[in-house]
Amino acid sequence: MPRCGSSADPSSAPVASRAVQSVATSIATSTKRLRDQAQSRSSSSSSSLASMWRDVQGSNNWRDLVKPLNSILRDEIVRYGEFVSACYKAFDLDSASKRYLNCKYGKRSMFEDVGIGNCGYEVTKYIYAAPGTETPRWIGYVAVASDEDEVRRLGRRDVLVTFRGTVTRAEWAANLMSALAPARLDPHDPRPDVKVESGFLSLYTSDESASRFSQGSCREQLLGELSRIITKHRDEELSITLAGHSMGSSLALLFGYDIAELGLNRSGRKSAIPTTVYSFAGPRVGNLGFKERCERLGVKVLRIVNIHDPVTKLPGVFLNENFRVLGGPWSCSCYAHVGIELALDFFKVRNPACVHDLETYIRLLKCPKLGKIEKNHGDQFGNWGLNFIHKAKELMRRENFDAWAWQDAARQVGNLVQSLGF
């Protein structure tokens, strides 16, 4: 009688061995097939982006790409949103730090330190802005697609400029100025009818105080760096992509207009370098004259907005593009959004903590089914909101942190939500 664990029939061992080998071979074949399919999909996606990148960057105003949202465009929006999110993750709000109100990390390591080290871009310059008479603080960065595999995937060498949104008290004050002023960015043709929000314009052009990290205004830093990059890559296919969240989207649009108005994207080239703005939760920036001028200059703007986000309805709650029928002198006083809108709806649960949050925008774009929110799904979005609140409370507990900014922001958004009935 065979012992426990031994084979009753020694001749069956080869059969069992062959069965195991057959299963192993089947698994290996299936694994290879799945790997090949994944590589094929990746290759197909890459080649598709390379072949249609101009459309994705808005050459045809995103015709047939927004409704329904094209998967390649969705991936690009998410990618640029994560580049903007890096600004928040890298901004130093520790008042005890030597890099307080600056970037926590060096240019060479920043992407890796914030978790996107394999992005294929390299940071070439940090950008600083001075709100009012305050000390300049880090507002964003310039980066260039440097990895040649990434350049081939994109179909061109992409020059990227990103801006974070409002964090400090002085920046909130700049946001709430809500008065139109002539942009006058072209010294040879001031165009007095082209007006922009004075707080954003001041943030973009002011150079009120010196900083050991920056020289010149936000505008001067940007124009100088972009000129350098365009000259360096003058013989290559380029794109200029500007991305920002909230206040940062306003700076992105101002810079896009400035580039086109000065002709920087056309200098020494047969055709203009495509200039595209990805605006996340952006407010209105200028008047109807500004909108029309941006369109005439070919600045492409994709506005990604939550339809319940009150910030996207400011400024110009009453005088805006919907009142163009007034005509005459009123048109100069009406604020107007620029570009094509991609409308998201993720606030049916009325959670004010996530209504304007960039991470929530990105999560919804990654998981579009979450946009169809049922009442019993509210807890999931509520948890995101609670996480946002906890982050805010943690910031307020830090020594010498100016809690007024967060309290005032909540008050402003809350009042607006109530007054407009969102």
GROMACS .gro file of C-alpha atoms in nm:
model
  422
    1MET     CA    1   0.000   0.000   0.000
    2PRO     CA    2   0.155   0.331  -0.100
    3ARG     CA    3   0.258   0.576   0.166
    4CYS     CA    4   0.068   0.902   0.202
    5GLY     CA    5   0.194   1.160  -0.046
    6SER     CA    6   0.343   0.903  -0.285
    7SER     CA    7   0.208   0.819  -0.627
    8ALA     CA    8  -0.002   0.511  -0.652
    9ASP     CA    9   0.115   0.458  -1.010
   10PRO     CA   10   0.474   0.563  -1.086
   11SER     CA   11   0.393   0.557  -1.456
   12SER     CA   12   0.153   0.850  -1.407
   13ALA     CA   13   0.438   1.090  -1.315
   14PRO     CA   14   0.533   1.171  -1.675
   15VAL     CA   15   0.166   1.235  -1.752
   16ALA     CA   16   0.137   1.478  -1.459
   17SER     CA   17   0.459   1.645  -1.563
   18ARG     CA   18   0.332   1.691  -1.916
   19ALA     CA   19   0.007   1.836  -1.780
   20VAL     CA   20   0.198   2.086  -1.566
   21GLN     CA   21   0.413   2.183  -1.862
   22SER     CA   22   0.104   2.224  -2.078
   23VAL     CA   23  -0.058   2.454  -1.822
   24ALA     CA   24   0.266   2.652  -1.784
   25THR     CA   25   0.296   2.687  -2.161
   26SER     CA   26  -0.066   2.802  -2.185
   27ILE     CA   27  -0.012   3.062  -1.912
   28ALA     CA   28   0.308   3.186  -2.077
   29THR     CA   29   0.132   3.209  -2.415
   30SER     CA   30  -0.161   3.401  -2.264
   31THR     CA   31   0.075   3.633  -2.077
   32LYS     CA   32   0.272   3.705  -2.394
   33ARG     CA   33  -0.049   3.769  -2.587
   34LEU     CA   34  -0.172   4.013  -2.322
   35ARG     CA   35   0.169   4.184  -2.316
   36ASP     CA   36   0.171   4.214  -2.694
   37GLN     CA   37  -0.181   4.354  -2.692
   38ALA     CA   38  -0.087   4.611  -2.427
   39GLN     CA   39   0.222   4.711  -2.624
   40SER     CA   40   0.014   4.732  -2.939
   41ARG     CA   41  -0.241   4.954  -2.768
   42SER     CA   42   0.036   5.171  -2.627
   43SER     CA   43   0.204   5.196  -2.966
   44SER     CA   44  -0.128   5.272  -3.135
   45SER     CA   45  -0.210   5.539  -2.879
   46SER     CA   46   0.134   5.697  -2.916
   47SER     CA   47   0.122   5.699  -3.295
   48SER     CA   48  -0.232   5.838  -3.283
   49LEU     CA   49  -0.123   6.127  -3.063
   50ALA     CA   50   0.178   6.196  -3.282
   51SER     CA   51  -0.041   6.205  -3.593
   52MET     CA   52  -0.320   6.418  -3.447
   53TRP     CA   53  -0.137   6.637  -3.196
   54ARG     CA   54  -0.239   6.958  -3.371
   55ASP     CA   55  -0.605   6.867  -3.335
   56VAL     CA   56  -0.548   6.776  -2.969
   57GLN     CA   57  -0.384   7.116  -2.921
   58GLY     CA   58  -0.692   7.287  -3.066
   59SER     CA   59  -0.603   7.365  -3.429
   60ASN     CA   60  -0.970   7.305  -3.520
   61ASN     CA   61  -1.106   7.430  -3.187
   62TRP     CA   62  -1.138   7.069  -3.067
   63ARG     CA   63  -1.415   6.997  -3.318
   64ASP     CA   64  -1.556   6.646  -3.265
   65LEU     CA   65  -1.315   6.589  -2.974
   66VAL     CA   66  -1.508   6.737  -2.680
   67LYS     CA   67  -1.858   6.591  -2.725
   68PRO     CA   68  -1.803   6.306  -2.665
   69LEU     CA   69  -1.463   6.352  -2.506
   70ASN     CA   70  -1.196   6.186  -2.719
   71SER     CA   71  -0.985   5.939  -2.517
   72ILE     CA   72  -0.653   6.078  -2.644
   73LEU     CA   73  -0.758   6.433  -2.559
   74ARG     CA   74  -0.874   6.311  -2.216
   75ASP     CA   75  -0.533   6.159  -2.149
   76GLU     CA   76  -0.359   6.480  -2.250
   77ILE     CA   77  -0.583   6.693  -2.028
   78VAL     CA   78  -0.510   6.464  -1.733
   79ARG     CA   79  -0.137   6.476  -1.810
   80TYR     CA   80  -0.129   6.855  -1.816
   81GLY     CA   81  -0.347   6.866  -1.503
   82GLU     CA   82  -0.088   6.657  -1.320
   83PHE     CA   83   0.184   6.897  -1.432
   84VAL     CA   84  -0.018   7.178  -1.270
   85SER     CA   85  -0.079   6.968  -0.959
   86ALA     CA   86   0.299   6.942  -0.924
   87CYS     CA   87   0.304   7.318  -0.855
   88TYR     CA   88   0.091   7.271  -0.545
   89LYS     CA   89   0.285   6.968  -0.423
   90ALA     CA   90   0.618   7.149  -0.457
   91PHE     CA   91   0.514   7.487  -0.308
   92ASP     CA   92   0.672   7.540   0.035
   93LEU     CA   93   0.425   7.677   0.290
   94ASP     CA   94   0.639   7.603   0.595
   95SER     CA   95   0.719   7.945   0.742
   96ALA     CA   96   1.020   7.798   0.923
   97SER     CA   97   1.176   7.677   0.600
   98LYS     CA   98   1.453   7.861   0.418
   99ARG     CA   99   1.249   7.808   0.101
  100TYR     CA  100   0.924   7.947   0.242
  101LEU     CA  101   0.695   8.061  -0.044
  102ASN     CA  102   0.934   7.905  -0.294
  103CYS     CA  103   0.970   7.560  -0.447
  104LYS     CA  104   1.080   7.288  -0.204
  105TYR     CA  105   1.294   7.110  -0.461
  106GLY     CA  106   1.565   7.177  -0.713
  107LYS     CA  107   1.481   7.189  -1.083
  108ARG     CA  108   1.657   6.862  -1.163
  109SER     CA  109   1.469   6.658  -0.904
  110MET     CA  110   1.130   6.829  -0.878
  111PHE     CA  111   0.933   6.595  -1.105
  112GLU     CA  112   1.071   6.291  -0.928
  113ASP     CA  113   1.009   6.444  -0.585
  114VAL     CA  114   0.641   6.508  -0.662
  115GLY     CA  115   0.589   6.162  -0.812
  116ILE     CA  116   0.603   6.216  -1.191
  117GLY     CA  117   0.969   6.146  -1.252
  118ASN     CA  118   0.908   5.953  -1.573
  119CYS     CA  119   0.723   6.235  -1.750
  120GLY     CA  120   0.989   6.291  -2.017
  121TYR     CA  121   1.023   6.666  -1.948
  122GLU     CA  122   1.293   6.867  -1.774
  123VAL     CA  123   1.238   7.190  -1.581
  124THR     CA  124   1.436   7.478  -1.727
  125LYS     CA  125   1.322   7.771  -1.511
  126TYR     CA  126   1.120   7.854  -1.200
  127ILE     CA  127   0.881   8.149  -1.225
  128TYR     CA  128   0.804   8.400  -0.948
  129ALA     CA  129   0.536   8.667  -0.914
  130ALA     CA  130   0.488   8.957  -0.674
  131PRO     CA  131   0.126   9.020  -0.570
  132GLY     CA  132   0.102   9.387  -0.484
  133THR     CA  133   0.390   9.494  -0.264
  134GLU     CA  134   0.444   9.147  -0.121
  135THR     CA  135   0.765   8.946  -0.155
  136PRO     CA  136   0.775   8.748  -0.482
  137ARG     CA  137   0.675   8.388  -0.442
  138TRP     CA  138   0.705   8.078  -0.660
  139ILE     CA  139   0.413   8.063  -0.902
  140GLY     CA  140   0.511   7.794  -1.153
  141TYR     CA  141   0.775   7.664  -1.388
  142VAL     CA  142   0.885   7.623  -1.749
  143ALA     CA  143   0.969   7.275  -1.878
  144VAL     CA  144   1.061   7.121  -2.213
  145ALA     CA  145   1.003   6.771  -2.349
  146SER     CA  146   1.361   6.642  -2.331
  147ASP     CA  147   1.333   6.265  -2.363
  148GLU     CA  148   1.350   6.175  -2.732
  149ASP     CA  149   1.105   5.886  -2.691
  150GLU     CA  150   0.858   6.133  -2.540
  151VAL     CA  151   0.918   6.378  -2.823
  152ARG     CA  152   0.835   6.105  -3.075
  153ARG     CA  153   0.525   6.006  -2.878
  154LEU     CA  154   0.405   6.366  -2.872
  155GLY     CA  155   0.488   6.427  -3.236
  156ARG     CA  156   0.679   6.746  -3.154
  157ARG     CA  157   0.893   6.904  -2.883
  158ASP     CA  158   0.654   7.056  -2.632
  159VAL     CA  159   0.739   7.371  -2.434
  160LEU     CA  160   0.531   7.368  -2.117
  161VAL     CA  161   0.454   7.651  -1.874
  162THR     CA  162   0.238   7.579  -1.570
  163PHE     CA  163   0.097   7.798  -1.293
  164ARG     CA  164  -0.054   7.709  -0.957
  165GLY     CA  165  -0.368   7.870  -0.819
  166THR     CA  166  -0.430   8.100  -0.527
  167VAL     CA  167  -0.283   8.005  -0.190
  168THR     CA  168  -0.174   8.317   0.000
  169ARG     CA  169  -0.366   8.615   0.132
  170ALA     CA  170  -0.206   8.861  -0.108
  171GLU     CA  171  -0.302   8.641  -0.401
  172TRP     CA  172  -0.663   8.630  -0.285
  173ALA     CA  173  -0.658   9.008  -0.267
  174ALA     CA  174  -0.533   9.022  -0.626
  175ASN     CA  175  -0.809   8.784  -0.732
  176LEU     CA  176  -1.082   8.997  -0.577
  177MET     CA  177  -0.987   9.332  -0.733
  178SER     CA  178  -1.240   9.278  -1.016
  179ALA     CA  179  -1.174   9.589  -1.221
  180LEU     CA  180  -1.091   9.602  -1.590
  181ALA     CA  181  -0.777   9.779  -1.709
  182PRO     CA  182  -0.620   9.810  -2.056
  183ALA     CA  183  -0.364   9.534  -2.105
  184ARG     CA  184  -0.121   9.750  -2.310
  185LEU     CA  185   0.130   9.466  -2.345
  186ASP     CA  186   0.237   9.563  -2.697
  187PRO     CA  187   0.433   9.892  -2.673
  188HIS     CA  188   0.382   9.959  -3.046
  189ASP     CA  189   0.003   9.914  -3.036
  190PRO     CA  190  -0.149   9.950  -2.687
  191ARG     CA  191  -0.504   9.860  -2.802
  192PRO     CA  192  -0.703  10.043  -2.530
  193ASP     CA  193  -1.016   9.838  -2.604
  194VAL     CA  194  -0.841   9.516  -2.498
  195LYS     CA  195  -0.893   9.507  -2.121
  196VAL     CA  196  -0.812   9.249  -1.855
  197GLU     CA  197  -0.879   9.206  -1.485
  198SER     CA  198  -0.647   9.444  -1.301
  199GLY     CA  199  -0.550   9.203  -1.023
  200PHE     CA  200  -0.432   8.937  -1.267
  201LEU     CA  201  -0.252   9.197  -1.477
  202SER     CA  202  -0.073   9.332  -1.170
  203LEU     CA  203   0.038   8.985  -1.066
  204TYR     CA  204   0.169   8.922  -1.418
  205THR     CA  205   0.356   9.249  -1.465
  206SER     CA  206   0.455   9.373  -1.117
  207ASP     CA  207   0.811   9.371  -0.989
  208GLU     CA  208   0.772   9.555  -0.660
  209SER     CA  209   1.044   9.395  -0.454
  210ALA     CA  210   1.365   9.200  -0.490
  211SER     CA  211   1.396   8.827  -0.427
  212ARG     CA  212   1.702   8.608  -0.410
  213PHE     CA  213   1.516   8.357  -0.626
  214SER     CA  214   1.388   8.582  -0.905
  215GLN     CA  215   1.478   8.878  -1.121
  216GLY     CA  216   1.220   9.092  -1.299
  217SER     CA  217   0.845   9.055  -1.320
  218CYS     CA  218   0.666   8.730  -1.388
  219ARG     CA  219   0.618   8.850  -1.745
  220GLU     CA  220   0.983   8.934  -1.799
  221GLN     CA  221   1.096   8.596  -1.666
  222LEU     CA  222   0.855   8.412  -1.894
  223LEU     CA  223   0.928   8.605  -2.211
  224GLY     CA  224   1.303   8.575  -2.160
  225GLU     CA  225   1.295   8.199  -2.102
  226LEU     CA  226   1.055   8.127  -2.387
  227SER     CA  227   1.267   8.331  -2.628
  228ARG     CA  228   1.572   8.134  -2.525
  229ILE     CA  229   1.400   7.798  -2.576
  230ILE     CA  230   1.252   7.891  -2.914
  231THR     CA  231   1.593   8.005  -3.035
  232LYS     CA  232   1.759   7.687  -2.909
  233HIS     CA  233   1.508   7.464  -3.092
  234ARG     CA  234   1.450   7.691  -3.389
  235ASP     CA  235   1.483   7.405  -3.643
  236GLU     CA  236   1.237   7.172  -3.467
  237GLU     CA  237   0.862   7.122  -3.462
  238LEU     CA  238   0.746   7.297  -3.145
  239SER     CA  239   0.429   7.354  -2.948
  240ILE     CA  240   0.374   7.596  -2.661
  241THR     CA  241   0.140   7.462  -2.393
  242LEU     CA  242   0.028   7.680  -2.103
  243ALA     CA  243  -0.163   7.519  -1.817
  244GLY     CA  244  -0.295   7.652  -1.489
  245HIS     CA  245  -0.557   7.612  -1.220
  246SER     CA  246  -0.781   7.893  -1.094
  247MET     CA  247  -0.566   8.209  -1.074
  248GLY     CA  248  -0.295   8.014  -1.255
  249SER     CA  249  -0.520   7.964  -1.556
  250SER     CA  250  -0.559   8.344  -1.573
  251LEU     CA  251  -0.182   8.387  -1.585
  252ALA     CA  252  -0.161   8.114  -1.850
  253LEU     CA  253  -0.412   8.295  -2.069
  254LEU     CA  254  -0.244   8.633  -2.018
  255PHE     CA  255   0.089   8.483  -2.118
  256GLY     CA  256  -0.066   8.314  -2.421
  257TYR     CA  257  -0.214   8.644  -2.534
  258ASP     CA  258   0.116   8.822  -2.470
  259ILE     CA  259   0.314   8.568  -2.675
  260ALA     CA  260   0.079   8.602  -2.971
  261GLU     CA  261   0.042   8.980  -2.950
  262LEU     CA  262   0.419   9.029  -2.952
  263GLY     CA  263   0.459   8.769  -3.227
  264LEU     CA  264   0.705   8.566  -3.022
  265ASN     CA  265   0.552   8.242  -3.152
  266ARG     CA  266   0.604   8.357  -3.512
  267SER     CA  267   0.953   8.505  -3.491
  268GLY     CA  268   1.179   8.368  -3.766
  269ARG     CA  269   0.934   8.093  -3.865
  270LYS     CA  270   0.725   8.023  -4.171
  271SER     CA  271   0.423   7.945  -3.953
  272ALA     CA  272   0.332   8.029  -3.596
  273ILE     CA  273   0.413   7.784  -3.318
  274PRO     CA  274   0.077   7.645  -3.194
  275THR     CA  275  -0.003   7.811  -2.862
  276THR     CA  276  -0.256   7.633  -2.641
  277VAL     CA  277  -0.397   7.707  -2.295
  278TYR     CA  278  -0.539   7.430  -2.076
  279SER     CA  279  -0.745   7.620  -1.820
  280PHE     CA  280  -0.860   7.427  -1.512
  281ALA     CA  281  -1.136   7.599  -1.312
  282GLY     CA  282  -1.041   7.936  -1.455
  283PRO     CA  283  -1.226   8.264  -1.400
  284ARG     CA  284  -1.288   8.520  -1.673
  285VAL     CA  285  -0.975   8.720  -1.751
  286GLY     CA  286  -1.075   9.008  -1.977
  287ASN     CA  287  -1.348   9.182  -2.169
  288LEU     CA  288  -1.505   9.104  -2.506
  289GLY     CA  289  -1.224   9.295  -2.677
  290PHE     CA  290  -0.970   9.065  -2.511
  291LYS     CA  291  -1.166   8.755  -2.613
  292GLU     CA  292  -1.193   8.868  -2.975
  293ARG     CA  293  -0.826   8.961  -2.992
  294CYS     CA  294  -0.716   8.622  -2.854
  295GLU     CA  295  -0.929   8.449  -3.115
  296ARG     CA  296  -0.792   8.666  -3.395
  297LEU     CA  297  -0.435   8.592  -3.286
  298GLY     CA  298  -0.501   8.217  -3.285
  299VAL     CA  299  -0.457   8.151  -2.912
  300LYS     CA  300  -0.638   7.823  -2.845
  301VAL     CA  301  -0.801   7.780  -2.506
  302LEU     CA  302  -0.967   7.468  -2.364
  303ARG     CA  303  -1.158   7.553  -2.048
  304ILE     CA  304  -1.210   7.253  -1.818
  305VAL     CA  305  -1.482   7.360  -1.576
  306ASN     CA  306  -1.711   7.209  -1.317
  307ILE     CA  307  -2.045   7.366  -1.400
  308HIS     CA  308  -2.111   7.418  -1.027
  309ASP     CA  309  -1.777   7.584  -0.954
  310PRO     CA  310  -1.853   7.949  -0.868
  311VAL     CA  311  -1.496   8.063  -0.945
  312THR     CA  312  -1.554   7.989  -1.314
  313LYS     CA  313  -1.841   8.240  -1.308
  314LEU     CA  314  -1.620   8.526  -1.186
  315PRO     CA  315  -1.560   8.807  -1.241
  316GLY     CA  316  -1.856   8.950  -1.429
  317VAL     CA  317  -2.142   8.766  -1.262
  318PHE     CA  318  -2.384   9.011  -1.424
  319LEU     CA  319  -2.186   9.185  -1.701
  320ASN     CA  320  -2.047   8.905  -1.914
  321GLU     CA  321  -2.050   8.755  -2.263
  322ASN     CA  322  -2.421   8.675  -2.228
  323PHE     CA  323  -2.498   9.048  -2.239
  324ARG     CA  324  -2.324   9.126  -2.567
  325VAL     CA  325  -2.663   9.230  -2.707
  326LEU     CA  326  -2.620   9.554  -2.514
  327GLY     CA  327  -2.348   9.656  -2.759
  328GLY     CA  328  -2.197  10.005  -2.769
  329PRO     CA  329  -1.986  10.120  -2.473
  330TRP     CA  330  -2.117   9.832  -2.261
  331SER     CA  331  -1.911   9.582  -2.459
  332CYS     CA  332  -1.587   9.719  -2.311
  333SER     CA  333  -1.722   9.660  -1.961
  334CYS     CA  334  -1.841   9.303  -2.015
  335TYR     CA  335  -1.618   9.018  -1.904
  336ALA     CA  336  -1.597   8.723  -2.141
  337HIS     CA  337  -1.461   8.371  -2.129
  338VAL     CA  338  -1.216   8.277  -2.404
  339GLY     CA  339  -1.210   7.943  -2.583
  340ILE     CA  340  -1.397   7.612  -2.586
  341GLU     CA  341  -1.561   7.478  -2.272
  342LEU     CA  342  -1.534   7.119  -2.153
  343ALA     CA  343  -1.807   7.102  -1.890
  344LEU     CA  344  -1.782   6.858  -1.600
  345ASP     CA  345  -2.057   6.793  -1.348
  346PHE     CA  346  -1.929   6.646  -1.022
  347PHE     CA  347  -2.098   6.857  -0.758
  348LYS     CA  348  -2.451   6.723  -0.748
  349VAL     CA  349  -2.395   6.644  -0.381
  350ARG     CA  350  -2.331   7.016  -0.316
  351ASN     CA  351  -1.997   6.964  -0.143
  352PRO     CA  352  -1.822   7.304  -0.135
  353ALA     CA  353  -1.493   7.146  -0.026
  354CYS     CA  354  -1.430   6.979  -0.361
  355VAL     CA  355  -1.610   7.212  -0.600
  356HIS     CA  356  -1.290   7.394  -0.701
  357ASP     CA  357  -1.030   7.130  -0.613
  358LEU     CA  358  -0.787   7.046  -0.894
  359GLU     CA  359  -0.736   6.689  -0.773
  360THR     CA  360  -1.110   6.630  -0.798
  361TYR     CA  361  -1.107   6.761  -1.155
  362ILE     CA  362  -0.828   6.518  -1.242
  363ARG     CA  363  -0.993   6.222  -1.066
  364LEU     CA  364  -1.316   6.275  -1.255
  365LEU     CA  365  -1.136   6.296  -1.588
  366LYS     CA  366  -0.952   5.972  -1.509
  367CYS     CA  367  -1.277   5.799  -1.410
  368PRO     CA  368  -1.550   5.956  -1.624
  369LYS     CA  369  -1.820   5.720  -1.491
  370LEU     CA  370  -1.793   5.902  -1.158
  371GLY     CA  371  -1.947   6.203  -1.330
  372LYS     CA  372  -2.284   6.026  -1.321
  373ILE     CA  373  -2.324   6.077  -0.949
  374GLU     CA  374  -2.616   5.911  -0.778
  375LYS     CA  375  -2.726   6.020  -0.432
  376ASN     CA  376  -2.591   5.703  -0.274
  377HIS     CA  377  -2.246   5.782  -0.417
  378GLY     CA  378  -2.220   6.109  -0.231
  379ASP     CA  379  -2.002   5.963   0.044
  380GLN     CA  380  -1.717   5.898  -0.199
  381PHE     CA  381  -1.709   6.259  -0.306
  382GLY     CA  382  -1.763   6.366   0.053
  383ASN     CA  383  -1.447   6.180   0.154
  384TRP     CA  384  -1.248   6.369  -0.110
  385GLY     CA  385  -1.389   6.691   0.032
  386LEU     CA  386  -1.303   6.591   0.389
  387ASN     CA  387  -0.946   6.518   0.282
  388PHE     CA  388  -0.929   6.866   0.131
  389ILE     CA  389  -1.059   7.021   0.455
  390HIS     CA  390  -0.806   6.824   0.662
  391LYS     CA  391  -0.526   6.954   0.441
  392ALA     CA  392  -0.647   7.310   0.493
  393LYS     CA  393  -0.669   7.263   0.870
  394GLU     CA  394  -0.318   7.121   0.877
  395LEU     CA  395  -0.189   7.430   0.695
  396MET     CA  396  -0.368   7.657   0.942
  397ARG     CA  397  -0.208   7.478   1.239
  398ARG     CA  398   0.141   7.553   1.113
  399GLU     CA  399   0.327   7.822   1.300
  400ASN     CA  400   0.264   8.174   1.168
  401PHE     CA  401   0.049   8.046   0.880
  402ASP     CA  402  -0.199   8.310   0.770
  403ALA     CA  403  -0.532   8.136   0.825
  404TRP     CA  404  -0.720   8.442   0.701
  405ALA     CA  405  -0.668   8.334   0.343
  406TRP     CA  406  -0.847   8.003   0.389
  407GLN     CA  407  -1.124   8.150   0.603
  408ASP     CA  408  -1.184   8.432   0.357
  409ALA     CA  409  -1.176   8.194   0.061
  410ALA     CA  410  -1.439   7.972   0.222
  411ARG     CA  411  -1.650   8.277   0.306
  412GLN     CA  412  -1.629   8.418  -0.046
  413VAL     CA  413  -1.720   8.087  -0.210
  414GLY     CA  414  -1.996   8.019   0.043
  415ASN     CA  415  -2.152   8.361  -0.008
  416LEU     CA  416  -2.141   8.325  -0.383
  417VAL     CA  417  -2.292   7.978  -0.376
  418GLN     CA  418  -2.581   8.105  -0.162
  419SER     CA  419  -2.638   8.424  -0.360
  420LEU     CA  420  -2.642   8.253  -0.699
  421GLY     CA  421  -2.829   7.944  -0.587
  422PHE     CA  422  -2.579   7.681  -0.693
   0.00000   0.00000   0.00000
